[in-house]
Amino acid sequence: MGRRERPGAPDRRRASVATARSGVARVSGFVGAVQFLTRIPVRTSYAIPHSKVVPWFGVVGALIGAAVGGVAVGLGELVPASVAAALAVVAGLLITGAFHEDGLADIADAFGGGVTVERRLEILKDSRHGTYGVAALTGSVVVRVVAAASIVSSASVFAAFVAAHALGRTAAVLAMRSAPPASESGLGASAGRELSPIPTALGVVAGVSIVAALTGWWVLPLMAAAALATAAVVVLAVRKIGGLAGDVLGAVEQVTECAVLVVVSGLAMHHDLWWR
C-alpha cells in the first residue's frame, strides 16, 4: 500500500511552494534592478519582467549612492574637496555606465533641436549627441560636482549622494505612472503598463524610507525638490513629444539628482543632520 498523506498536506505544500516562489521573485527583481541600472556583472539565465525590476529602483539607487558617497568621504580626507567630489561623481558614472546621463543628453538634443514631434522622436533614436546634449551633460556634471564639493568636509556628503541617487530612481518610477507613453515601444511604454500598484508603492516607500533614515526632517524639502524636478521634466516631455520615453525617465533621474544635491548643499549651510 502507498503511504497515506495527512489531511491538509497538499495545501501546506502549495503554500510552501508559493512562498518560495515569492521569495525568488523578490530576489530576482533586486538582481534585475542591479543588472539594469549598473555595470556590475550580474547574470541571470532568464528574462526578468519590468514589473519585478522597477520597484527595486529606489533601493538599488540608494546602494549606488552609498558607493559614491563612500568615495567622497574616503577621498575627502586625502585630497581637496573639489577633487574628492569630482572623483565621486566619476565613480557614479563608472558604476552606472552613464546610463541616465545618456537619456538626459538625448532629451536635450531632441527638445532643443527638433521642431516637430516626429523629428524629436527621430532624434531620440539617434545614438549620437549634439551640442544641446553635450551642454546638458556638462551642466549636470558641474552642478553635481560643485554641490558635492561644498559639503565634502561634512557628514552630509554621504547622505546627500544616497538621497540623490535613491530619489532620482524613485522619481523615475513615479514618472512612469504619471503620463502616457510617447510611443508604443521602449521602456516608457512597457514598464508603465506592467507595473503593479502594490509592489511599486512598496518600492517607493522603501527608497524614501532609506533617505528619511539618513536625513531626518531634511527628507521633506528633498522630496519637494524631487517632485518639482520630476513634474518639470514630465510636463516638458508631454508638451514636446506627447508623453514619456525611456530617455525622459533618464532625464527625470538626472534633474532630480541635481536638485537633491543642490538642496542638501543649502540645508547643510544652516542645519546639521539629526545624527550629528
Tab-separated table of C-alpha atoms in Angstrom:
chain	number	residue	atom	x	y	z
A	1	MET	CA	0.000	0.000	0.000
A	2	GLY	CA	1.150	3.552	-0.654
A	3	ARG	CA	1.837	5.976	2.120
A	4	ARG	CA	-1.319	7.820	3.157
A	5	GLU	CA	-0.964	11.578	3.033
A	6	ARG	CA	-2.017	13.564	6.074
A	7	PRO	CA	-5.058	15.820	5.705
A	8	GLY	CA	-4.027	19.337	4.705
A	9	ALA	CA	-0.571	18.285	3.481
A	10	PRO	CA	-1.205	19.278	-0.175
A	11	ASP	CA	-2.383	22.724	0.927
A	12	ARG	CA	0.700	23.201	3.080
A	13	ARG	CA	2.921	22.107	0.205
A	14	ARG	CA	1.250	24.520	-2.178
A	15	ALA	CA	1.606	27.339	0.353
A	16	SER	CA	5.281	26.478	0.821
A	17	VAL	CA	5.890	26.484	-2.932
A	18	ALA	CA	4.055	29.808	-3.298
A	19	THR	CA	6.157	31.337	-0.511
A	20	ALA	CA	9.359	30.077	-2.104
A	21	ARG	CA	8.358	31.462	-5.482
A	22	SER	CA	7.510	34.810	-3.907
A	23	GLY	CA	10.947	34.953	-2.305
A	24	VAL	CA	12.647	34.059	-5.580
A	25	ALA	CA	10.632	36.760	-7.360
A	26	ARG	CA	11.777	39.374	-4.859
A	27	VAL	CA	15.417	38.352	-5.164
A	28	SER	CA	15.233	38.188	-8.953
A	29	GLY	CA	13.664	41.664	-9.009
A	30	PHE	CA	16.551	43.075	-6.994
A	31	VAL	CA	19.117	41.289	-9.166
A	32	GLY	CA	17.342	42.542	-12.272
A	33	ALA	CA	17.428	46.130	-10.989
A	34	VAL	CA	21.168	45.868	-10.304
A	35	GLN	CA	21.640	44.435	-13.787
A	36	PHE	CA	19.518	47.158	-15.383
A	37	LEU	CA	20.855	50.199	-13.514
A	38	THR	CA	24.547	49.368	-13.161
A	39	ARG	CA	27.524	47.855	-14.938
A	40	ILE	CA	28.024	45.347	-12.136
A	41	PRO	CA	28.429	41.965	-13.883
A	42	VAL	CA	25.255	40.235	-12.699
A	43	ARG	CA	23.994	37.434	-14.907
A	44	THR	CA	20.652	35.640	-14.962
A	45	SER	CA	19.588	32.665	-17.048
A	46	TYR	CA	16.136	34.096	-17.719
A	47	ALA	CA	14.488	37.388	-18.578
A	48	ILE	CA	13.129	39.285	-15.577
A	49	PRO	CA	9.980	41.318	-16.345
A	50	HIS	CA	9.970	45.062	-15.737
A	51	SER	CA	7.151	44.611	-13.227
A	52	LYS	CA	9.605	42.806	-10.909
A	53	VAL	CA	12.599	45.052	-11.581
A	54	VAL	CA	11.237	48.601	-11.441
A	55	PRO	CA	10.000	48.546	-7.793
A	56	TRP	CA	13.623	47.987	-6.718
A	57	PHE	CA	14.936	51.129	-8.415
A	58	GLY	CA	14.895	53.258	-5.254
A	59	VAL	CA	16.720	50.678	-3.128
A	60	VAL	CA	19.358	49.984	-5.771
A	61	GLY	CA	19.708	53.738	-6.256
A	62	ALA	CA	20.426	54.106	-2.539
A	63	LEU	CA	23.149	51.451	-2.803
A	64	ILE	CA	24.709	53.254	-5.765
A	65	GLY	CA	24.577	56.482	-3.779
A	66	ALA	CA	26.218	54.775	-0.804
A	67	ALA	CA	29.109	53.656	-3.006
A	68	VAL	CA	29.502	57.137	-4.488
A	69	GLY	CA	29.188	58.769	-1.067
A	70	GLY	CA	31.772	56.372	0.324
A	71	VAL	CA	34.233	57.503	-2.339
A	72	ALA	CA	33.571	61.150	-1.458
A	73	VAL	CA	34.024	60.560	2.275
A	74	GLY	CA	37.153	58.464	1.827
A	75	LEU	CA	38.865	60.860	-0.558
A	76	GLY	CA	37.717	63.914	1.392
A	77	GLU	CA	40.439	63.204	3.950
A	78	LEU	CA	43.156	62.879	1.311
A	79	VAL	CA	42.567	65.432	-1.433
A	80	PRO	CA	40.876	68.839	-1.811
A	81	ALA	CA	37.086	68.878	-1.633
A	82	SER	CA	36.634	69.677	-5.323
A	83	VAL	CA	38.821	66.737	-6.356
A	84	ALA	CA	37.019	64.353	-3.993
A	85	ALA	CA	33.627	65.487	-5.300
A	86	ALA	CA	34.702	65.160	-8.933
A	87	LEU	CA	36.098	61.663	-8.425
A	88	ALA	CA	32.952	60.614	-6.559
A	89	VAL	CA	30.781	61.735	-9.478
A	90	VAL	CA	33.111	59.898	-11.874
A	91	ALA	CA	32.735	56.783	-9.713
A	92	GLY	CA	28.980	57.058	-10.135
A	93	LEU	CA	29.382	57.306	-13.904
A	94	LEU	CA	31.532	54.180	-13.927
A	95	ILE	CA	29.103	52.221	-11.746
A	96	THR	CA	26.089	53.094	-13.890
A	97	GLY	CA	27.785	53.323	-17.273
A	98	ALA	CA	26.412	56.882	-17.588
A	99	PHE	CA	23.045	55.224	-18.207
A	100	HIS	CA	20.841	58.123	-17.125
A	101	GLU	CA	23.231	60.753	-18.464
A	102	ASP	CA	22.714	59.307	-21.931
A	103	GLY	CA	18.969	59.812	-21.585
A	104	LEU	CA	19.438	63.415	-20.465
A	105	ALA	CA	21.669	64.151	-23.460
A	106	ASP	CA	19.216	62.561	-25.897
A	107	ILE	CA	16.336	64.569	-24.466
A	108	ALA	CA	18.311	67.823	-24.653
A	109	ASP	CA	19.171	67.180	-28.299
A	110	ALA	CA	15.612	66.197	-29.203
A	111	PHE	CA	13.861	69.009	-27.380
A	112	GLY	CA	16.435	71.612	-28.380
A	113	GLY	CA	16.965	70.602	-31.991
A	114	GLY	CA	13.636	69.151	-33.083
A	115	VAL	CA	10.895	71.373	-34.474
A	116	THR	CA	8.126	68.787	-34.804
A	117	VAL	CA	7.086	65.859	-32.621
A	118	GLU	CA	8.117	63.424	-35.333
A	119	ARG	CA	11.563	64.975	-35.651
A	120	ARG	CA	12.098	64.957	-31.876
A	121	LEU	CA	11.201	61.274	-31.666
A	122	GLU	CA	13.561	60.612	-34.556
A	123	ILE	CA	16.400	62.399	-32.747
A	124	LEU	CA	15.734	60.320	-29.625
A	125	LYS	CA	16.542	57.197	-31.634
A	126	ASP	CA	19.894	58.634	-32.778
A	127	SER	CA	22.742	57.441	-30.545
A	128	ARG	CA	24.914	60.428	-31.437
A	129	HIS	CA	24.964	63.503	-29.197
A	130	GLY	CA	24.876	67.072	-30.436
A	131	THR	CA	25.534	70.475	-28.927
A	132	TYR	CA	22.439	70.504	-26.727
A	133	GLY	CA	23.231	67.058	-25.375
A	134	VAL	CA	26.838	67.915	-24.566
A	135	ALA	CA	25.725	71.141	-22.875
A	136	ALA	CA	23.174	69.267	-20.759
A	137	LEU	CA	25.735	66.649	-19.735
A	138	THR	CA	28.254	69.338	-18.829
A	139	GLY	CA	25.691	71.208	-16.774
A	140	SER	CA	24.642	68.064	-14.923
A	141	VAL	CA	28.197	67.093	-14.026
A	142	VAL	CA	29.175	70.630	-12.999
A	143	VAL	CA	26.130	71.061	-10.744
A	144	ARG	CA	26.736	67.721	-9.030
A	145	VAL	CA	30.450	68.297	-8.521
A	146	VAL	CA	30.061	71.843	-7.199
A	147	ALA	CA	27.160	70.944	-4.895
A	148	ALA	CA	29.004	67.913	-3.512
A	149	ALA	CA	32.275	69.827	-3.129
A	150	SER	CA	30.551	72.337	-0.857
A	151	ILE	CA	29.739	69.590	1.672
A	152	VAL	CA	32.597	67.084	1.282
A	153	SER	CA	34.089	68.206	4.577
A	154	SER	CA	30.873	67.318	6.454
A	155	ALA	CA	28.971	64.105	7.046
A	156	SER	CA	26.233	65.494	4.815
A	157	VAL	CA	28.012	64.397	1.641
A	158	PHE	CA	27.334	60.687	2.210
A	159	ALA	CA	23.658	61.303	2.971
A	160	ALA	CA	23.465	63.675	0.002
A	161	PHE	CA	24.632	61.101	-2.525
A	162	VAL	CA	22.406	58.371	-1.087
A	163	ALA	CA	19.410	60.713	-1.176
A	164	ALA	CA	20.177	61.994	-4.676
A	165	HIS	CA	20.563	58.561	-6.229
A	166	ALA	CA	17.661	56.976	-4.329
A	167	LEU	CA	15.198	59.793	-5.001
A	168	GLY	CA	16.380	60.106	-8.597
A	169	ARG	CA	15.459	56.486	-9.356
A	170	THR	CA	12.294	56.678	-7.274
A	171	ALA	CA	11.237	59.754	-9.234
A	172	ALA	CA	11.713	57.819	-12.472
A	173	VAL	CA	9.407	55.089	-11.154
A	174	LEU	CA	6.699	57.596	-10.254
A	175	ALA	CA	7.102	59.319	-13.611
A	176	MET	CA	6.250	56.047	-15.367
A	177	ARG	CA	2.763	56.255	-13.867
A	178	SER	CA	2.257	59.971	-14.435
A	179	ALA	CA	1.830	60.280	-18.208
A	180	PRO	CA	1.128	58.164	-21.284
A	181	PRO	CA	3.999	56.820	-23.395
A	182	ALA	CA	5.133	58.838	-26.399
A	183	SER	CA	5.335	55.659	-28.479
A	184	GLU	CA	4.258	52.039	-28.225
A	185	SER	CA	7.793	50.720	-27.815
A	186	GLY	CA	10.586	51.186	-25.285
A	187	LEU	CA	10.766	51.373	-21.505
A	188	GLY	CA	8.417	54.347	-21.274
A	189	ALA	CA	5.634	52.260	-22.784
A	190	SER	CA	6.248	48.749	-21.495
A	191	ALA	CA	7.266	49.447	-17.897
A	192	GLY	CA	4.366	51.785	-17.191
A	193	ARG	CA	1.851	49.209	-18.384
A	194	GLU	CA	3.427	46.314	-16.498
A	195	LEU	CA	3.782	47.933	-13.074
A	196	SER	CA	1.596	46.581	-10.278
A	197	PRO	CA	0.385	49.210	-7.778
A	198	ILE	CA	1.289	47.435	-4.523
A	199	PRO	CA	4.887	46.348	-5.343
A	200	THR	CA	5.519	49.754	-6.907
A	201	ALA	CA	4.204	51.581	-3.831
A	202	LEU	CA	6.289	49.384	-1.530
A	203	GLY	CA	9.376	50.095	-3.625
A	204	VAL	CA	8.779	53.834	-3.474
A	205	VAL	CA	8.247	53.688	0.295
A	206	ALA	CA	11.439	51.664	0.719
A	207	GLY	CA	13.517	54.169	-1.240
A	208	VAL	CA	12.083	57.170	0.599
A	209	SER	CA	12.461	55.416	3.974
A	210	ILE	CA	16.182	54.922	3.411
A	211	VAL	CA	16.540	58.625	2.667
A	212	ALA	CA	14.454	59.572	5.716
A	213	ALA	CA	16.552	57.346	7.979
A	214	LEU	CA	19.704	59.173	6.890
A	215	THR	CA	18.421	62.730	6.623
A	216	GLY	CA	15.603	63.033	9.177
A	217	TRP	CA	13.363	66.032	8.524
A	218	TRP	CA	15.502	67.008	5.550
A	219	VAL	CA	13.603	64.362	3.601
A	220	LEU	CA	10.629	66.751	3.325
A	221	PRO	CA	12.358	69.510	1.319
A	222	LEU	CA	14.260	66.837	-0.604
A	223	MET	CA	11.017	65.136	-1.631
A	224	ALA	CA	9.588	68.522	-2.606
A	225	ALA	CA	12.631	69.210	-4.782
A	226	ALA	CA	12.341	65.761	-6.357
A	227	ALA	CA	8.633	66.268	-7.052
A	228	LEU	CA	9.202	69.662	-8.691
A	229	ALA	CA	12.067	68.344	-10.806
A	230	THR	CA	10.026	65.340	-11.921
A	231	ALA	CA	6.972	67.433	-12.728
A	232	ALA	CA	9.043	69.888	-14.764
A	233	VAL	CA	10.588	67.165	-16.931
A	234	VAL	CA	7.330	65.227	-17.383
A	235	VAL	CA	5.320	68.334	-18.324
A	236	LEU	CA	8.013	69.348	-20.810
A	237	ALA	CA	8.049	65.837	-22.297
A	238	VAL	CA	4.279	65.809	-22.729
A	239	ARG	CA	4.435	69.172	-24.485
A	240	LYS	CA	7.362	68.230	-26.718
A	241	ILE	CA	6.690	64.590	-27.667
A	242	GLY	CA	3.251	63.839	-26.258
A	243	GLY	CA	4.347	61.593	-23.384
A	244	LEU	CA	7.131	59.521	-21.891
A	245	ALA	CA	10.061	57.633	-23.356
A	246	GLY	CA	12.945	55.788	-21.748
A	247	ASP	CA	15.193	58.809	-22.301
A	248	VAL	CA	12.680	61.011	-20.484
A	249	LEU	CA	12.996	58.769	-17.432
A	250	GLY	CA	16.775	59.164	-17.600
A	251	ALA	CA	16.343	62.930	-17.696
A	252	VAL	CA	13.973	62.749	-14.716
A	253	GLU	CA	16.634	60.887	-12.733
A	254	GLN	CA	19.370	63.354	-13.650
A	255	VAL	CA	17.407	66.536	-12.977
A	256	THR	CA	16.150	65.109	-9.680
A	257	GLU	CA	19.645	64.040	-8.653
A	258	CYS	CA	20.972	67.545	-9.317
A	259	ALA	CA	18.061	69.180	-7.485
A	260	VAL	CA	18.506	66.994	-4.398
A	261	LEU	CA	22.251	67.664	-4.201
A	262	VAL	CA	21.676	71.407	-4.507
A	263	VAL	CA	19.037	71.376	-1.754
A	264	VAL	CA	21.279	69.323	0.557
A	265	SER	CA	24.149	71.747	-0.001
A	266	GLY	CA	21.854	74.602	1.014
A	267	LEU	CA	20.467	72.807	4.067
A	268	ALA	CA	23.959	71.868	5.236
A	269	MET	CA	24.897	75.553	5.404
A	270	HIS	CA	22.384	76.162	8.186
A	271	HIS	CA	21.478	72.818	9.766
A	272	ASP	CA	23.123	69.603	10.930
A	273	LEU	CA	21.853	66.125	10.181
A	274	TRP	CA	19.813	64.648	13.035
A	275	TRP	CA	22.520	62.122	13.963
A	276	ARG	CA	25.332	64.661	14.133
